[in-house]
XYZ file of C-alpha atoms in Angstrom:
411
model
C -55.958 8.657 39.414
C -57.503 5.294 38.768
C -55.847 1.917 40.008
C -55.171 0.679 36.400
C -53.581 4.241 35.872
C -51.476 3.988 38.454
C -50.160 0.563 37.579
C -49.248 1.789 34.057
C -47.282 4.947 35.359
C -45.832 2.921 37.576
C -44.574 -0.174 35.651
C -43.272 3.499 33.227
C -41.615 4.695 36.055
C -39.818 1.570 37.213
C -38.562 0.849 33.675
C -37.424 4.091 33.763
C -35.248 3.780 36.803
C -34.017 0.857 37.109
C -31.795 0.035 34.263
C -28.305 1.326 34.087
C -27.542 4.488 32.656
C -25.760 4.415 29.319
C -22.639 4.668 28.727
C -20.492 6.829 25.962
C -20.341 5.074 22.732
C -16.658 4.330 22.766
C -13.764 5.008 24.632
C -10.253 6.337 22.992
C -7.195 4.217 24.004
C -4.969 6.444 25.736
C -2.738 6.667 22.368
C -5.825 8.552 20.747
C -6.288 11.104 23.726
C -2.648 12.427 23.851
C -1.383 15.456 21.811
C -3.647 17.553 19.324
C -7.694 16.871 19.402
C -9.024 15.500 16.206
C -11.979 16.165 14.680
C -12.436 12.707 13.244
C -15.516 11.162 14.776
C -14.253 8.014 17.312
C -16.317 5.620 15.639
C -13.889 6.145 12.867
C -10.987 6.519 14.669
C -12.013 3.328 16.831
C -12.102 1.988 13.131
C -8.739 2.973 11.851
C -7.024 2.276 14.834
C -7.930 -1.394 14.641
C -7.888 -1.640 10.766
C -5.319 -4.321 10.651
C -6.324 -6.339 13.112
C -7.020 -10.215 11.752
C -10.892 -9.868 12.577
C -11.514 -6.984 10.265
C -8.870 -6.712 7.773
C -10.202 -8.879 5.163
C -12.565 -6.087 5.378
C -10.892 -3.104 5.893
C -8.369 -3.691 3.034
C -10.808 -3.490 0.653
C -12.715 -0.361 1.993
C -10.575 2.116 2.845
C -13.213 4.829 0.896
C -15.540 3.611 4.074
C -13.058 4.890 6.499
C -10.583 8.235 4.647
C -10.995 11.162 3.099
C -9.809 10.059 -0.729
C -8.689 11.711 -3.628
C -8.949 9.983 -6.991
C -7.134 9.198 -9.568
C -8.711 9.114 -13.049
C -9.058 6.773 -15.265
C -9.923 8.098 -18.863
C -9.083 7.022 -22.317
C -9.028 3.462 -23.914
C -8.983 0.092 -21.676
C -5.962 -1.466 -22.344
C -7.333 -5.226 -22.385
C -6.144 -8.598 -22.162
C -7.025 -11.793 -23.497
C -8.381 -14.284 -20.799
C -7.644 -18.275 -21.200
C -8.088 -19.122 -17.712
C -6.512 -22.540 -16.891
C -7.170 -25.124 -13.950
C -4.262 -24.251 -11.388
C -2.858 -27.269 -11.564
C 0.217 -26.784 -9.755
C 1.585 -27.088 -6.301
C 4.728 -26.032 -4.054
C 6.451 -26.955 -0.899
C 6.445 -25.347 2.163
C 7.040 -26.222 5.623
C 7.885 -29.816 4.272
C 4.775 -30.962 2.821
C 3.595 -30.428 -0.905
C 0.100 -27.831 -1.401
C -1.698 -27.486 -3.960
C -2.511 -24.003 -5.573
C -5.707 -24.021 -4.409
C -4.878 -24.699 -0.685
C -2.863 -21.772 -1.143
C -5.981 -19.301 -1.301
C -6.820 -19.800 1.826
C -3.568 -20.905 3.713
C -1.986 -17.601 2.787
C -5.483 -15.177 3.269
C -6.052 -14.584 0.017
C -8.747 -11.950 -1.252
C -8.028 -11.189 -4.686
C -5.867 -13.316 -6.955
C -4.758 -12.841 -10.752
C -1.709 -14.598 -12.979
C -0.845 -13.246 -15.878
C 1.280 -15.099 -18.448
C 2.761 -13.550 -21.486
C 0.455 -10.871 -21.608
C -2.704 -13.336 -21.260
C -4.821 -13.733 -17.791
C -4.938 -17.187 -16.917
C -6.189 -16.790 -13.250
C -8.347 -14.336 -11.856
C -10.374 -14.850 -8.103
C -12.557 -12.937 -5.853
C -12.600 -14.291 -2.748
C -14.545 -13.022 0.489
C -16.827 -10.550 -1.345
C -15.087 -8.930 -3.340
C -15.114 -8.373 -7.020
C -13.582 -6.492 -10.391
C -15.091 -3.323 -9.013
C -12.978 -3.546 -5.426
C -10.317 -1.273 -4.801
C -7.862 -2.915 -3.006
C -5.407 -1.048 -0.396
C -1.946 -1.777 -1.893
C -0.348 -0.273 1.474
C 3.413 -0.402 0.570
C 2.867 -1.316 -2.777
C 2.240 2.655 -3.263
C 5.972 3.041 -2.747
C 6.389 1.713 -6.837
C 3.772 3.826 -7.480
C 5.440 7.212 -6.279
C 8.776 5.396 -8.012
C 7.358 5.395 -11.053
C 6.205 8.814 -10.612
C 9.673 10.219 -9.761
C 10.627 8.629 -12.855
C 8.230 10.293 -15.070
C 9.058 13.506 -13.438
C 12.990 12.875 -14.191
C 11.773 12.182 -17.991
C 9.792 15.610 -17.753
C 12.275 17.553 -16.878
C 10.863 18.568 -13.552
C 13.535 16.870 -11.547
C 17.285 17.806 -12.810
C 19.441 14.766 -11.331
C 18.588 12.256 -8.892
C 21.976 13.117 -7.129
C 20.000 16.374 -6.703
C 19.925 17.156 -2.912
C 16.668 16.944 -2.181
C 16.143 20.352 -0.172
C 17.052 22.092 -4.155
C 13.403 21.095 -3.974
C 11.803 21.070 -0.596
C 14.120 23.878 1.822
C 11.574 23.378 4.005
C 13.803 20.331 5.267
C 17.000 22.208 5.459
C 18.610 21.627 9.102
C 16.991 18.448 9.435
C 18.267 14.745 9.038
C 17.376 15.173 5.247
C 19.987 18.635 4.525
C 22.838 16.834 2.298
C 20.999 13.625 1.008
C 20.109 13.020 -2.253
C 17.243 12.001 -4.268
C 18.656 8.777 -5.333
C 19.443 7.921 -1.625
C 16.150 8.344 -0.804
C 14.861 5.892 -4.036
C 17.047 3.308 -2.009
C 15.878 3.663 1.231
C 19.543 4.623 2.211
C 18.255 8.236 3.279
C 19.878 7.733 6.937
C 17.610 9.419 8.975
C 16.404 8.751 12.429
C 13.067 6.504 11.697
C 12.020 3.709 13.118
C 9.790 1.396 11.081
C 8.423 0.173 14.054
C 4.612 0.067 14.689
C 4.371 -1.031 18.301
C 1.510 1.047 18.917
C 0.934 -0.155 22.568
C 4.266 1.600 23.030
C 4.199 4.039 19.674
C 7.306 5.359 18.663
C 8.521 7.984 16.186
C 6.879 5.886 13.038
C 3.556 5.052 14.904
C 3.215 8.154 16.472
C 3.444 9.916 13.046
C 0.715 7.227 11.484
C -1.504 7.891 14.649
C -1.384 12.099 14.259
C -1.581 11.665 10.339
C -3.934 8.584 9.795
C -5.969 8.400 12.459
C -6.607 11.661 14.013
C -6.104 13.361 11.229
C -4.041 16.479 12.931
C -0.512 16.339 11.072
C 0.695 15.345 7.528
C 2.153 12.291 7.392
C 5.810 13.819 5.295
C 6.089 17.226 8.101
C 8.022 14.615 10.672
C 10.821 14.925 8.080
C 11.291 18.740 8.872
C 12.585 17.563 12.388
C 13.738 14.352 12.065
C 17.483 13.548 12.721
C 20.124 11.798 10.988
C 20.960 8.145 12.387
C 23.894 7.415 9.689
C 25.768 8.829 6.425
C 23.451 9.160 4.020
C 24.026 6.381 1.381
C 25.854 4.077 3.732
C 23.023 2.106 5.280
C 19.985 0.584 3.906
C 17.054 1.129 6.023
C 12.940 0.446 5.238
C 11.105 3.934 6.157
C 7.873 4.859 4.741
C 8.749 8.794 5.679
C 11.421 8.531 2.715
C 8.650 7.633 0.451
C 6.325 10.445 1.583
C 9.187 12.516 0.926
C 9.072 11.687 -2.588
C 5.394 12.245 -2.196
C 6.102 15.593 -1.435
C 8.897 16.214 -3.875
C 6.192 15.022 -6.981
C 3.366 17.545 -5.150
C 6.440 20.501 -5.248
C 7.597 19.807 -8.574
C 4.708 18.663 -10.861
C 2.439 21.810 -9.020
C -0.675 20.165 -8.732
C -1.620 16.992 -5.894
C -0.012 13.520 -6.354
C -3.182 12.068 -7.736
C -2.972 14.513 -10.496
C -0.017 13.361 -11.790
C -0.330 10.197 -10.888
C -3.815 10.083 -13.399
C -2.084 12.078 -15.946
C 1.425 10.172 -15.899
C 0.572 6.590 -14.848
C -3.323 5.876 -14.534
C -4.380 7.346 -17.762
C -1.490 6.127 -20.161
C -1.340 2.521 -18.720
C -5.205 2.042 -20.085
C -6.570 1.040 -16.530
C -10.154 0.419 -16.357
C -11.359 2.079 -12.982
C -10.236 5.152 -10.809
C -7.932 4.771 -8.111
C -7.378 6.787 -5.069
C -5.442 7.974 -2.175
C -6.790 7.890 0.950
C -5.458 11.352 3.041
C -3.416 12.484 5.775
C -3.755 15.447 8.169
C -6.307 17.759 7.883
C -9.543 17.620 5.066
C -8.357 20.848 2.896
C -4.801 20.882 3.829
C -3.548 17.367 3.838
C -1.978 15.081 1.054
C -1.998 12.017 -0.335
C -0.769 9.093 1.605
C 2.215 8.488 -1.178
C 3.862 6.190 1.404
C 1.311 3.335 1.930
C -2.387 4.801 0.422
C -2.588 3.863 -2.619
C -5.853 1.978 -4.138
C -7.022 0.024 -7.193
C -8.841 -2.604 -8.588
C -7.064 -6.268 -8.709
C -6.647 -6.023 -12.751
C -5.089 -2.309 -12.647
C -2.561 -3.764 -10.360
C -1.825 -6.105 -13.008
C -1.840 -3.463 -15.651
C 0.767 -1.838 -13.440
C 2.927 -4.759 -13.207
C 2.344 -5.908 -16.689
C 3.908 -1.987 -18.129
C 6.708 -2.549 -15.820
C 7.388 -6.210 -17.180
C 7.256 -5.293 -20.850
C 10.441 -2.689 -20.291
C 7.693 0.912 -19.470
C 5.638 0.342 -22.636
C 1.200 -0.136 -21.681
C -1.063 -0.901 -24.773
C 1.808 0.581 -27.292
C 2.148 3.648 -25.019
C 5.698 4.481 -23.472
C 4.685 5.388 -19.895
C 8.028 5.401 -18.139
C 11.284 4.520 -20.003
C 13.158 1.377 -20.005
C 16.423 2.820 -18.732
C 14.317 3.895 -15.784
C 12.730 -0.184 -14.971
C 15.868 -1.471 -15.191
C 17.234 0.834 -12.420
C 14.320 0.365 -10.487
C 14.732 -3.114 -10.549
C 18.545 -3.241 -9.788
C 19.438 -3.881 -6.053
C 21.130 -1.254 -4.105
C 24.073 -3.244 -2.246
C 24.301 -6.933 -1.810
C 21.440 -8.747 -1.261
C 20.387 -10.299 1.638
C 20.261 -14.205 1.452
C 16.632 -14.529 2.474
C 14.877 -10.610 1.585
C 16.679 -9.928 -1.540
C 17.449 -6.214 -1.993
C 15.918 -3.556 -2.515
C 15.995 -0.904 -5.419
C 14.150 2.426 -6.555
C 11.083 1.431 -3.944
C 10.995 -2.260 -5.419
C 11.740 -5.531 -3.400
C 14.196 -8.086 -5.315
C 14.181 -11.404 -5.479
C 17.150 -13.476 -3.772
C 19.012 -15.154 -7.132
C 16.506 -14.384 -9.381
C 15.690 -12.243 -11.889
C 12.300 -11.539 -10.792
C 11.289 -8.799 -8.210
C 8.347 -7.233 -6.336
C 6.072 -4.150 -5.214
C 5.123 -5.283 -1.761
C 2.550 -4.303 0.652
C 2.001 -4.701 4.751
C 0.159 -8.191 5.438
C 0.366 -9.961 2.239
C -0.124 -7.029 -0.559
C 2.270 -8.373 -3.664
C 2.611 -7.385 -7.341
C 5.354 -10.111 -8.615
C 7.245 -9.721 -11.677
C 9.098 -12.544 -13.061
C 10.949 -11.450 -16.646
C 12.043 -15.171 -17.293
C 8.876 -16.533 -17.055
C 6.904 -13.633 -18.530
C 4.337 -13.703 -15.566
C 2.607 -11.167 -13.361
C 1.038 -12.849 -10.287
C -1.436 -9.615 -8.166
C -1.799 -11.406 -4.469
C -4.207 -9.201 -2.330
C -4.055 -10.490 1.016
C -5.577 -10.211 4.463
C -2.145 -11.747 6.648
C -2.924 -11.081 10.708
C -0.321 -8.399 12.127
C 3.116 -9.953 12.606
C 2.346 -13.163 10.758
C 5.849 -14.559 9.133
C 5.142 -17.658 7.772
C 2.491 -16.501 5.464
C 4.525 -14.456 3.753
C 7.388 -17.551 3.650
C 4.718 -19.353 2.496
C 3.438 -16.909 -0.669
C 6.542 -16.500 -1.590
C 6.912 -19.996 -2.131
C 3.308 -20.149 -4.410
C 4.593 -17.202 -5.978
C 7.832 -18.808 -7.453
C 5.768 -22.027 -8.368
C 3.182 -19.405 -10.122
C 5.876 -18.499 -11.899
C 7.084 -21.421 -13.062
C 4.157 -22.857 -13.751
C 3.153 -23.437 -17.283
C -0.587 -23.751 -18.103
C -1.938 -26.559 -19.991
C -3.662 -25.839 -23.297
């Protein structure tokens, strides 16, 4: 071997050795690594389990098709369109003591997507952060007045008898648990009275992060089969009580019923009448081939099929001069269960209120709203990107979205 050989098999050989071996790509928090093994590559799980963190969400929200399984919902038929007059926002409101303009409010309250709509008319609509018309926005719990609407439809079909039905006439599978002897309508109104947690601590996960970890993130359970266990915490009907497992109980009930998937009749009862423009989807829980639609918190559309949503439910059920749902049904939706609280409002079929007002809300985690005001005739779709836990942003959009409301565009 020659002396220039040797140097070059050398120098190989030392850059061979010396540097540290590599390590594994990514390392599962200990949350991840307990229970059943998932088959859900940990890139993606890595992914999912940080999705709503502050550094990514702006991202994540709008790309959920990046990081579930889906299923879509259709769109078919004609568009039902709009006219557009957009207008200058030339308003402001008052928070925290000082006076903001409309504008500051875009990026004050992390806004990605906004629209107004005003007697039928769009007079705002922005993209913010990369995004566009063709996005499909996560509505999280916005997707509760989704499945609402759908167990309204199924009522009107004849699929669903009463809502005082109990609601094992239709799922026995939850016989014996916290569910036996409580009724559909109890469930509507979050006054179910099970044992559930909305807490998602998931440093410390309890029953309601535990559930979203095995269903959403690893993939191993569906989200709605903690229901078959869970226990009762109070009468049913007595207390009200925000639980996303209600909802995917409904999710269930519309799968049982209708006997097809969610986003079936979601396309063929909602989607397709209201005239929307692009598919939604679902993104899914447990298992690819044996999981369901997320009815819960899942749902995803674009920014002006949201509005098309809201718009139906503000003029009474009726989309493009189609009934979808009927008007006896949007006024119950709408009415408050109980008194309402001073600062929240109440809370209806799956729809927020609005504290003495007549105007009322589907809301989503971290700033997700679709805001119907009758008095004013507006629709105002917020898509938002709030960090975890943050209060004052949503003290703060609710304040733009009562000045949105009142606001009356200049010719």
């Amino acid at each position: 071997m020659t002396f220039a050989l040797r140097l070059i098999v050398g120098a190989l050989t030392t850059t061979l050795v010396l540097p540290t071996p590599a390590q594994a790509q990514q390392q599962l928090p200990s949350q991840l690594q307990s229970g059943d093994s998932s088959d859900v590559p940990v890139a993606t799980q890595m992914m999912r389990w940080r999705m709503n963190d502050a550094d990514v969400n702006s991202f994540t929200f709008r790309n959920m098709d990046q990081l579930f399984t889906t299923r879509t919902v259709a769109h078919s038929g004609a568009v039902w369109t709009f006219p557009k007059v957009e207008r200058p926002m030339d308003f402001t409101y008052s928070f925290g003591g000082k006076t903001w303009t409309a504008e500051q409010a875009l990026e004050r309250t992390y806004t990605n997507a906004l629209l107004i709509m005003k007697d039928g008319r769009i007079v705002t609509e922005i993209y913010r952060n990369g995004s566009n018309e063709r996005t499909r926005f996560m509505g999280w719990s916005m997707t509760k007045s989704i499945t609402s609407t759908l167990v309204g439809a199924a009522l009107e079909d004849g699929l669903i008898a009463s809502l005082d039905d109990p609601i094992v006439r239709y799922l026995p599978e939850l016989k014996g648990s916290g569910y036996d002897g409580v009724t559909i309508r109890q469930i509507l109104q979050m006054r179910s009275g099970v044992d559930y947690e909305e807490r998602y601590d998931f440093a410390n996960p309890g029953i309601a992060a535990s559930n979203h970890i095995n269903a959403l993130v690893k993939n191993v359970v569906r989200f709605a089969d903690a229901a078959r266990t869970i226990k009762r915490k109070s009468k049913p009907g007595e207390v009200f009580a925000y639980k996303t497992i209600d909802t995917a109980v409904l999710g269930w009930l519309i799968e049982r019923v209708s006997g097809g998937s969610v986003a079936a009749y979601t396309a063929r009862k909602l989607w397709e009448p209201l005239g929307t423009e692009a598919d939604g989807f679902y993104i899914m829980d447990g298992r690819p081939g044996t999981g369901r639609e997320f009815s819960g918190a899942g749902f995803n559309s674009t920014l002006r099929d949201w509005a098309r949503f809201g718009q139906m439910m503000l003029s009474d059920g009726v989309a493009n001069g189609k009934r979808v749902v009927s008007a006896e049904w949007v006024k119950a939706a709408q009415a408050p269960a109980g008194a309402e609280d001073g600062m929240m409002g109440g809370y209806g079929y799956q729809w927020w209120t609005t504290p003495n007002s007549p105007a009322y809300s589907a809301l989503g985690l971290q700033g997700q709203f679709v805001h119907i005001d009758p008095a004013s005739r507006t629709v105002v779709v917020k898509l938002s990107y709030f960090p975890p836990q943050e209060s004052d942003a949503a003290q703060e959009t609710a304040a733009f979205l009562a000045a949105a409301s009142a606001w009356t565009p200049k010719n």
